[in-house]
PDB file of C-alpha atoms in Angstrom:
ATOM      1  CA  MET A   1     107.988  80.385  73.427  1.00  0.00           C
ATOM      2  CA  ALA A   2     110.890  80.551  75.845  1.00  0.00           C
ATOM      3  CA  THR A   3     111.334  83.604  78.038  1.00  0.00           C
ATOM      4  CA  LEU A   4     113.946  85.891  76.454  1.00  0.00           C
ATOM      5  CA  PHE A   5     115.246  87.131  79.808  1.00  0.00           C
ATOM      6  CA  ASP A   6     115.248  86.106  83.453  1.00  0.00           C
ATOM      7  CA  PRO A   7     112.672  88.371  85.131  1.00  0.00           C
ATOM      8  CA  GLN A   8     113.890  87.497  88.615  1.00  0.00           C
ATOM      9  CA  ALA A   9     117.398  88.711  87.787  1.00  0.00           C
ATOM     10  CA  LEU A  10     116.251  92.224  86.887  1.00  0.00           C
ATOM     11  CA  PRO A  11     116.541  94.998  89.472  1.00  0.00           C
ATOM     12  CA  VAL A  12     113.480  96.403  91.212  1.00  0.00           C
ATOM     13  CA  LEU A  13     112.941  99.960  90.017  1.00  0.00           C
ATOM     14  CA  GLY A  14     110.206 100.761  92.494  1.00  0.00           C
ATOM     15  CA  ILE A  15     107.545  99.444  94.847  1.00  0.00           C
ATOM     16  CA  ASP A  16     104.079 101.009  94.841  1.00  0.00           C
ATOM     17  CA  ALA A  17     103.690 101.231  98.632  1.00  0.00           C
ATOM     18  CA  HIS A  18     102.401 104.797  98.222  1.00  0.00           C
ATOM     19  CA  LEU A  19      99.128 103.457  96.795  1.00  0.00           C
ATOM     20  CA  PRO A  20      96.379 102.318  99.186  1.00  0.00           C
ATOM     21  CA  ALA A  21      95.422  98.683  99.515  1.00  0.00           C
ATOM     22  CA  VAL A  22      91.899  97.670  98.528  1.00  0.00           C
ATOM     23  CA  GLU A  23      89.623  97.980 101.551  1.00  0.00           C
ATOM     24  CA  ALA A  24      88.653  94.699 103.212  1.00  0.00           C
ATOM     25  CA  GLU A  25      84.936  95.252 102.548  1.00  0.00           C
ATOM     26  CA  HIS A  26      85.606  95.127  98.801  1.00  0.00           C
ATOM     27  CA  LEU A  27      87.456  91.817  99.140  1.00  0.00           C
ATOM     28  CA  SER A  28      84.515  89.879 100.584  1.00  0.00           C
ATOM     29  CA  PRO A  29      82.145  87.831  98.418  1.00  0.00           C
ATOM     30  CA  ILE A  30      79.378  90.374  99.044  1.00  0.00           C
ATOM     31  CA  GLY A  31      81.633  93.308  98.221  1.00  0.00           C
ATOM     32  CA  LEU A  32      82.890  91.660  95.048  1.00  0.00           C
ATOM     33  CA  ARG A  33      79.384  90.840  93.854  1.00  0.00           C
ATOM     34  CA  GLN A  34      78.299  94.430  94.436  1.00  0.00           C
ATOM     35  CA  ARG A  35      81.316  95.835  92.610  1.00  0.00           C
ATOM     36  CA  PHE A  36      80.745  93.710  89.500  1.00  0.00           C
ATOM     37  CA  GLU A  37      76.990  94.343  89.550  1.00  0.00           C
ATOM     38  CA  GLN A  38      77.530  98.111  89.835  1.00  0.00           C
ATOM     39  CA  PRO A  39      80.972  98.767  88.335  1.00  0.00           C
ATOM     40  CA  PRO A  40      82.585 102.162  88.917  1.00  0.00           C
ATOM     41  CA  VAL A  41      83.971 104.442  86.250  1.00  0.00           C
ATOM     42  CA  TRP A  42      87.538 103.262  85.825  1.00  0.00           C
ATOM     43  CA  ALA A  43      90.220 102.469  83.268  1.00  0.00           C
ATOM     44  CA  PRO A  44      92.718  99.600  83.205  1.00  0.00           C
ATOM     45  CA  GLU A  45      96.259 100.624  84.019  1.00  0.00           C
ATOM     46  CA  MET A  46      97.844  97.876  81.916  1.00  0.00           C
ATOM     47  CA  ASP A  47      96.322  96.688  78.645  1.00  0.00           C
ATOM     48  CA  GLY A  48      99.207  94.715  77.220  1.00  0.00           C
ATOM     49  CA  GLU A  49     102.865  94.126  76.556  1.00  0.00           C
ATOM     50  CA  ALA A  50     105.376  94.880  73.821  1.00  0.00           C
ATOM     51  CA  ARG A  51     105.157  92.188  71.154  1.00  0.00           C
ATOM     52  CA  LEU A  52     107.811  89.486  71.212  1.00  0.00           C
ATOM     53  CA  ASN A  53     106.802  87.809  67.944  1.00  0.00           C
ATOM     54  CA  SER A  54     104.895  88.497  64.724  1.00  0.00           C
ATOM     55  CA  ARG A  55     102.191  85.866  65.180  1.00  0.00           C
ATOM     56  CA  GLY A  56      98.665  87.048  64.461  1.00  0.00           C
ATOM     57  CA  PRO A  57      96.387  87.884  67.407  1.00  0.00           C
ATOM     58  CA  THR A  58      94.688  84.925  69.082  1.00  0.00           C
ATOM     59  CA  LYS A  59      91.630  85.216  71.317  1.00  0.00           C
ATOM     60  CA  ALA A  60      91.952  83.579  74.723  1.00  0.00           C
ATOM     61  CA  SER A  61      90.396  83.661  78.182  1.00  0.00           C
ATOM     62  CA  VAL A  62      91.573  82.909  81.691  1.00  0.00           C
ATOM     63  CA  LEU A  63      89.614  82.215  84.839  1.00  0.00           C
ATOM     64  CA  VAL A  64      90.580  84.279  87.879  1.00  0.00           C
ATOM     65  CA  PRO A  65      89.369  81.834  90.555  1.00  0.00           C
ATOM     66  CA  LEU A  66      88.712  83.394  93.955  1.00  0.00           C
ATOM     67  CA  VAL A  67      88.527  80.579  96.508  1.00  0.00           C
ATOM     68  CA  LEU A  68      85.889  80.950  99.221  1.00  0.00           C
ATOM     69  CA  ARG A  69      87.986  80.564 102.352  1.00  0.00           C
ATOM     70  CA  ASP A  70      87.765  82.604 105.587  1.00  0.00           C
ATOM     71  CA  GLU A  71      90.004  85.008 103.687  1.00  0.00           C
ATOM     72  CA  LEU A  72      89.547  84.845  99.928  1.00  0.00           C
ATOM     73  CA  THR A  73      92.491  83.481  97.979  1.00  0.00           C
ATOM     74  CA  VAL A  74      93.440  83.526  94.305  1.00  0.00           C
ATOM     75  CA  LEU A  75      94.083  80.126  92.751  1.00  0.00           C
ATOM     76  CA  LEU A  76      97.086  80.109  90.420  1.00  0.00           C
ATOM     77  CA  THR A  77      98.982  77.496  88.456  1.00  0.00           C
ATOM     78  CA  GLN A  78     102.568  77.014  87.431  1.00  0.00           C
ATOM     79  CA  ARG A  79     102.778  75.874  83.833  1.00  0.00           C
ATOM     80  CA  THR A  80     104.943  72.907  82.923  1.00  0.00           C
ATOM     81  CA  ALA A  81     108.373  73.618  81.482  1.00  0.00           C
ATOM     82  CA  HIS A  82     107.807  72.018  78.050  1.00  0.00           C
ATOM     83  CA  LEU A  83     104.834  74.133  76.872  1.00  0.00           C
ATOM     84  CA  SER A  84     105.303  76.239  73.749  1.00  0.00           C
ATOM     85  CA  ASP A  85     103.847  79.431  75.278  1.00  0.00           C
ATOM     86  CA  HIS A  86     104.732  80.881  78.699  1.00  0.00           C
ATOM     87  CA  ALA A  87     106.466  77.679  79.816  1.00  0.00           C
ATOM     88  CA  GLY A  88     107.134  77.468  83.548  1.00  0.00           C
ATOM     89  CA  GLN A  89     105.366  80.733  84.294  1.00  0.00           C
ATOM     90  CA  ILE A  90     102.714  81.347  86.928  1.00  0.00           C
ATOM     91  CA  SER A  91      99.329  81.771  85.300  1.00  0.00           C
ATOM     92  CA  PHE A  92      95.605  81.640  85.727  1.00  0.00           C
ATOM     93  CA  PRO A  93      93.955  78.539  84.277  1.00  0.00           C
ATOM     94  CA  GLY A  94      92.982  79.369  80.707  1.00  0.00           C
ATOM     95  CA  GLY A  95      93.873  79.238  77.065  1.00  0.00           C
ATOM     96  CA  ARG A  96      92.881  80.003  73.511  1.00  0.00           C
ATOM     97  CA  ALA A  97      89.269  80.153  72.354  1.00  0.00           C
ATOM     98  CA  GLU A  98      87.833  77.217  70.424  1.00  0.00           C
ATOM     99  CA  PRO A  99      85.044  77.351  67.788  1.00  0.00           C
ATOM    100  CA  GLN A 100      82.617  75.541  70.092  1.00  0.00           C
ATOM    101  CA  ASP A 101      82.944  78.135  72.865  1.00  0.00           C
ATOM    102  CA  ALA A 102      79.838  80.313  73.147  1.00  0.00           C
ATOM    103  CA  ASP A 103      81.787  83.303  74.512  1.00  0.00           C
ATOM    104  CA  GLU A 104      84.799  84.319  76.586  1.00  0.00           C
ATOM    105  CA  VAL A 105      83.250  82.940  79.775  1.00  0.00           C
ATOM    106  CA  ALA A 106      82.735  79.560  78.136  1.00  0.00           C
ATOM    107  CA  THR A 107      86.379  79.529  77.056  1.00  0.00           C
ATOM    108  CA  ALA A 108      87.610  80.290  80.578  1.00  0.00           C
ATOM    109  CA  LEU A 109      85.416  77.626  82.179  1.00  0.00           C
ATOM    110  CA  ARG A 110      86.294  74.978  79.603  1.00  0.00           C
ATOM    111  CA  GLU A 111      90.011  75.645  79.933  1.00  0.00           C
ATOM    112  CA  ALA A 112      89.820  75.558  83.739  1.00  0.00           C
ATOM    113  CA  ARG A 113      88.096  72.184  83.527  1.00  0.00           C
ATOM    114  CA  GLU A 114      90.730  70.845  81.132  1.00  0.00           C
ATOM    115  CA  GLU A 115      93.750  72.235  83.000  1.00  0.00           C
ATOM    116  CA  ILE A 116      92.845  71.725  86.662  1.00  0.00           C
ATOM    117  CA  GLY A 117      89.659  69.632  86.595  1.00  0.00           C
ATOM    118  CA  LEU A 118      87.483  72.446  87.968  1.00  0.00           C
ATOM    119  CA  ASP A 119      83.758  71.712  87.591  1.00  0.00           C
ATOM    120  CA  PRO A 120      82.290  74.657  85.599  1.00  0.00           C
ATOM    121  CA  THR A 121      78.988  74.392  87.486  1.00  0.00           C
ATOM    122  CA  SER A 122      80.817  75.142  90.758  1.00  0.00           C
ATOM    123  CA  VAL A 123      82.000  78.573  89.575  1.00  0.00           C
ATOM    124  CA  GLU A 124      79.957  81.684  90.363  1.00  0.00           C
ATOM    125  CA  VAL A 125      80.989  84.004  87.541  1.00  0.00           C
ATOM    126  CA  LEU A 126      81.150  87.600  88.767  1.00  0.00           C
ATOM    127  CA  GLY A 127      82.196  89.327  85.555  1.00  0.00           C
ATOM    128  CA  ARG A 128      85.018  90.135  83.175  1.00  0.00           C
ATOM    129  CA  LEU A 129      87.952  92.495  83.131  1.00  0.00           C
ATOM    130  CA  PRO A 130      89.230  94.305  80.016  1.00  0.00           C
ATOM    131  CA  ILE A 131      91.216  92.387  77.417  1.00  0.00           C
ATOM    132  CA  TYR A 132      94.941  92.097  78.110  1.00  0.00           C
ATOM    133  CA  THR A 133      97.278  91.565  75.131  1.00  0.00           C
ATOM    134  CA  THR A 134     100.308  89.406  75.864  1.00  0.00           C
ATOM    135  CA  GLY A 135     103.685  89.786  74.237  1.00  0.00           C
ATOM    136  CA  THR A 136     103.058  86.475  72.469  1.00  0.00           C
ATOM    137  CA  GLY A 137      99.935  87.819  70.757  1.00  0.00           C
ATOM    138  CA  PHE A 138      97.099  86.475  72.892  1.00  0.00           C
ATOM    139  CA  LEU A 139      94.072  88.736  73.436  1.00  0.00           C
ATOM    140  CA  VAL A 140      93.156  87.542  76.911  1.00  0.00           C
ATOM    141  CA  THR A 141      89.803  88.151  78.611  1.00  0.00           C
ATOM    142  CA  PRO A 142      90.051  87.623  82.392  1.00  0.00           C
ATOM    143  CA  VAL A 143      86.849  86.095  83.830  1.00  0.00           C
ATOM    144  CA  VAL A 144      86.523  86.507  87.604  1.00  0.00           C
ATOM    145  CA  GLY A 145      84.641  83.876  89.572  1.00  0.00           C
ATOM    146  CA  LEU A 146      84.069  82.528  93.074  1.00  0.00           C
ATOM    147  CA  VAL A 147      84.996  78.881  93.702  1.00  0.00           C
ATOM    148  CA  PRO A 148      84.104  76.712  96.737  1.00  0.00           C
ATOM    149  CA  ALA A 149      87.071  75.858  98.943  1.00  0.00           C
ATOM    150  CA  ASP A 150      86.190  72.144  98.963  1.00  0.00           C
ATOM    151  CA  GLN A 151      85.986  71.823  95.185  1.00  0.00           C
ATOM    152  CA  PRO A 152      88.169  68.862  94.102  1.00  0.00           C
ATOM    153  CA  LEU A 153      90.818  69.569  91.481  1.00  0.00           C
ATOM    154  CA  ARG A 154      92.571  67.251  89.028  1.00  0.00           C
ATOM    155  CA  PRO A 155      95.489  69.156  87.438  1.00  0.00           C
ATOM    156  CA  ASP A 156      96.555  67.949  84.008  1.00  0.00           C
ATOM    157  CA  PRO A 157     100.236  66.968  84.463  1.00  0.00           C
ATOM    158  CA  GLN A 158     100.926  67.767  80.807  1.00  0.00           C
ATOM    159  CA  GLU A 159     100.048  71.440  81.338  1.00  0.00           C
ATOM    160  CA  VAL A 160     100.155  72.161  85.073  1.00  0.00           C
ATOM    161  CA  ALA A 161     103.168  71.555  87.289  1.00  0.00           C
ATOM    162  CA  GLU A 162     101.566  72.934  90.455  1.00  0.00           C
ATOM    163  CA  VAL A 163      98.404  74.569  91.797  1.00  0.00           C
ATOM    164  CA  PHE A 164      98.630  76.990  94.727  1.00  0.00           C
ATOM    165  CA  GLU A 165      96.735  79.855  96.370  1.00  0.00           C
ATOM    166  CA  VAL A 166      97.697  83.390  97.369  1.00  0.00           C
ATOM    167  CA  PRO A 167      95.617  85.622  99.684  1.00  0.00           C
ATOM    168  CA  LEU A 168      93.610  88.103  97.636  1.00  0.00           C
ATOM    169  CA  SER A 169      94.457  90.824 100.169  1.00  0.00           C
ATOM    170  CA  PHE A 170      98.194  90.338  99.484  1.00  0.00           C
ATOM    171  CA  LEU A 171      97.728  90.727  95.733  1.00  0.00           C
ATOM    172  CA  MET A 172      95.423  93.742  96.161  1.00  0.00           C
ATOM    173  CA  ASP A 173      98.018  95.658  98.208  1.00  0.00           C
ATOM    174  CA  PRO A 174     100.376  97.677  95.961  1.00  0.00           C
ATOM    175  CA  ALA A 175     103.030  97.517  98.656  1.00  0.00           C
ATOM    176  CA  ASN A 176     103.583  94.040  97.195  1.00  0.00           C
ATOM    177  CA  HIS A 177     103.761  95.262  93.569  1.00  0.00           C
ATOM    178  CA  ARG A 178     107.281  95.717  92.213  1.00  0.00           C
ATOM    179  CA  ARG A 179     108.204  97.495  88.982  1.00  0.00           C
ATOM    180  CA  HIS A 180     110.833  96.270  86.521  1.00  0.00           C
ATOM    181  CA  VAL A 181     112.020  97.247  83.052  1.00  0.00           C
ATOM    182  CA  VAL A 182     114.001  95.399  80.397  1.00  0.00           C
ATOM    183  CA  GLU A 183     115.116  96.254  76.864  1.00  0.00           C
ATOM    184  CA  HIS A 184     115.163  93.542  74.208  1.00  0.00           C
ATOM    185  CA  GLN A 185     116.043  94.167  70.564  1.00  0.00           C
ATOM    186  CA  GLY A 186     115.622  97.889  71.112  1.00  0.00           C
ATOM    187  CA  VAL A 187     112.155  97.583  72.674  1.00  0.00           C
ATOM    188  CA  ARG A 188     111.617  98.748  76.237  1.00  0.00           C
ATOM    189  CA  ARG A 189     109.340  96.474  78.236  1.00  0.00           C
ATOM    190  CA  GLU A 190     107.950  97.402  81.652  1.00  0.00           C
ATOM    191  CA  PHE A 191     106.296  94.841  83.876  1.00  0.00           C
ATOM    192  CA  LEU A 192     105.188  94.192  87.436  1.00  0.00           C
ATOM    193  CA  SER A 193     106.026  91.350  89.773  1.00  0.00           C
ATOM    194  CA  MET A 194     104.268  90.203  92.943  1.00  0.00           C
ATOM    195  CA  PRO A 195     106.606  87.696  94.645  1.00  0.00           C
ATOM    196  CA  TRP A 196     104.819  85.433  97.129  1.00  0.00           C
ATOM    197  CA  SER A 197     106.398  83.245  99.802  1.00  0.00           C
ATOM    198  CA  GLY A 198     104.153  80.251 100.348  1.00  0.00           C
ATOM    199  CA  THR A 199     105.400  76.687 100.647  1.00  0.00           C
ATOM    200  CA  ARG A 200     108.220  78.058  98.496  1.00  0.00           C
ATOM    201  CA  GLU A 201     108.993  81.244  96.567  1.00  0.00           C
ATOM    202  CA  TYR A 202     106.571  82.037  93.731  1.00  0.00           C
ATOM    203  CA  PHE A 203     107.437  84.789  91.253  1.00  0.00           C
ATOM    204  CA  ILE A 204     104.185  86.186  89.847  1.00  0.00           C
ATOM    205  CA  TRP A 205     104.957  88.520  86.953  1.00  0.00           C
ATOM    206  CA  GLY A 206     104.129  89.512  83.381  1.00  0.00           C
ATOM    207  CA  ALA A 207     100.592  89.090  82.090  1.00  0.00           C
ATOM    208  CA  THR A 208      99.348  87.479  85.309  1.00  0.00           C
ATOM    209  CA  ALA A 209     100.626  90.387  87.392  1.00  0.00           C
ATOM    210  CA  GLY A 210      99.260  92.867  84.839  1.00  0.00           C
ATOM    211  CA  MET A 211      95.757  91.404  85.039  1.00  0.00           C
ATOM    212  CA  LEU A 212      95.930  91.361  88.834  1.00  0.00           C
ATOM    213  CA  ARG A 213      96.947  95.035  88.743  1.00  0.00           C
ATOM    214  CA  ASN A 214      93.869  95.793  86.645  1.00  0.00           C
ATOM    215  CA  LEU A 215      91.735  93.922  89.184  1.00  0.00           C
ATOM    216  CA  TYR A 216      93.301  96.150  91.857  1.00  0.00           C
ATOM    217  CA  ARG A 217      92.391  99.282  89.872  1.00  0.00           C
ATOM    218  CA  PHE A 218      88.841  98.005  89.374  1.00  0.00           C
ATOM    219  CA  LEU A 219      88.300  97.223  93.055  1.00  0.00           C
ATOM    220  CA  SER A 220      89.928 100.407  94.339  1.00  0.00           C
ATOM    221  CA  ALA A 221      88.216 102.817  91.904  1.00  0.00           C
TER     222      ALA A 221
END
């Protein structure tokens, strides 16, 4: 489904610099393991988006791959422009559940293998975040996992235009979270963006930014 508006053309209504960044100790492998093993009392800030179509709900999972570098990074993909859902957008590797998948974790690992060639046995699964409902009707379970930095990847050129990494500390600092709003067919839609300047400009927004915001709330609770 094509995007119905250009998110980068919308004005920035606010930046959440008043909120504290996640402390460095919670962004280490040890800190992350402890947080998922002993989760705090918390609630997701963003559980979904205004619906853009009438398609029935579809279960899906994404892998939130945290790459084990000196400073942890988040591995993201840019989807190819011809896909029917979320074409050209920045996403986590993932997709819809299949009958053979044992659970949401199995879906995320299978999809990551199919999309970017990530070996499922190399992923240390830490846990799951609450379901996020996309405007296109997907009920997405984010599965967070640690991935070795030297793990070879083989992106599927039919689905993935590019694979890149963003420092976890950048994404877990609300000073980098921008708020936007758009109205379409009488429905008000609010969303976040987290623009990142790497080898080029990457505009992280929508469901991906919403799930990252929930990860921020989980780690900062």
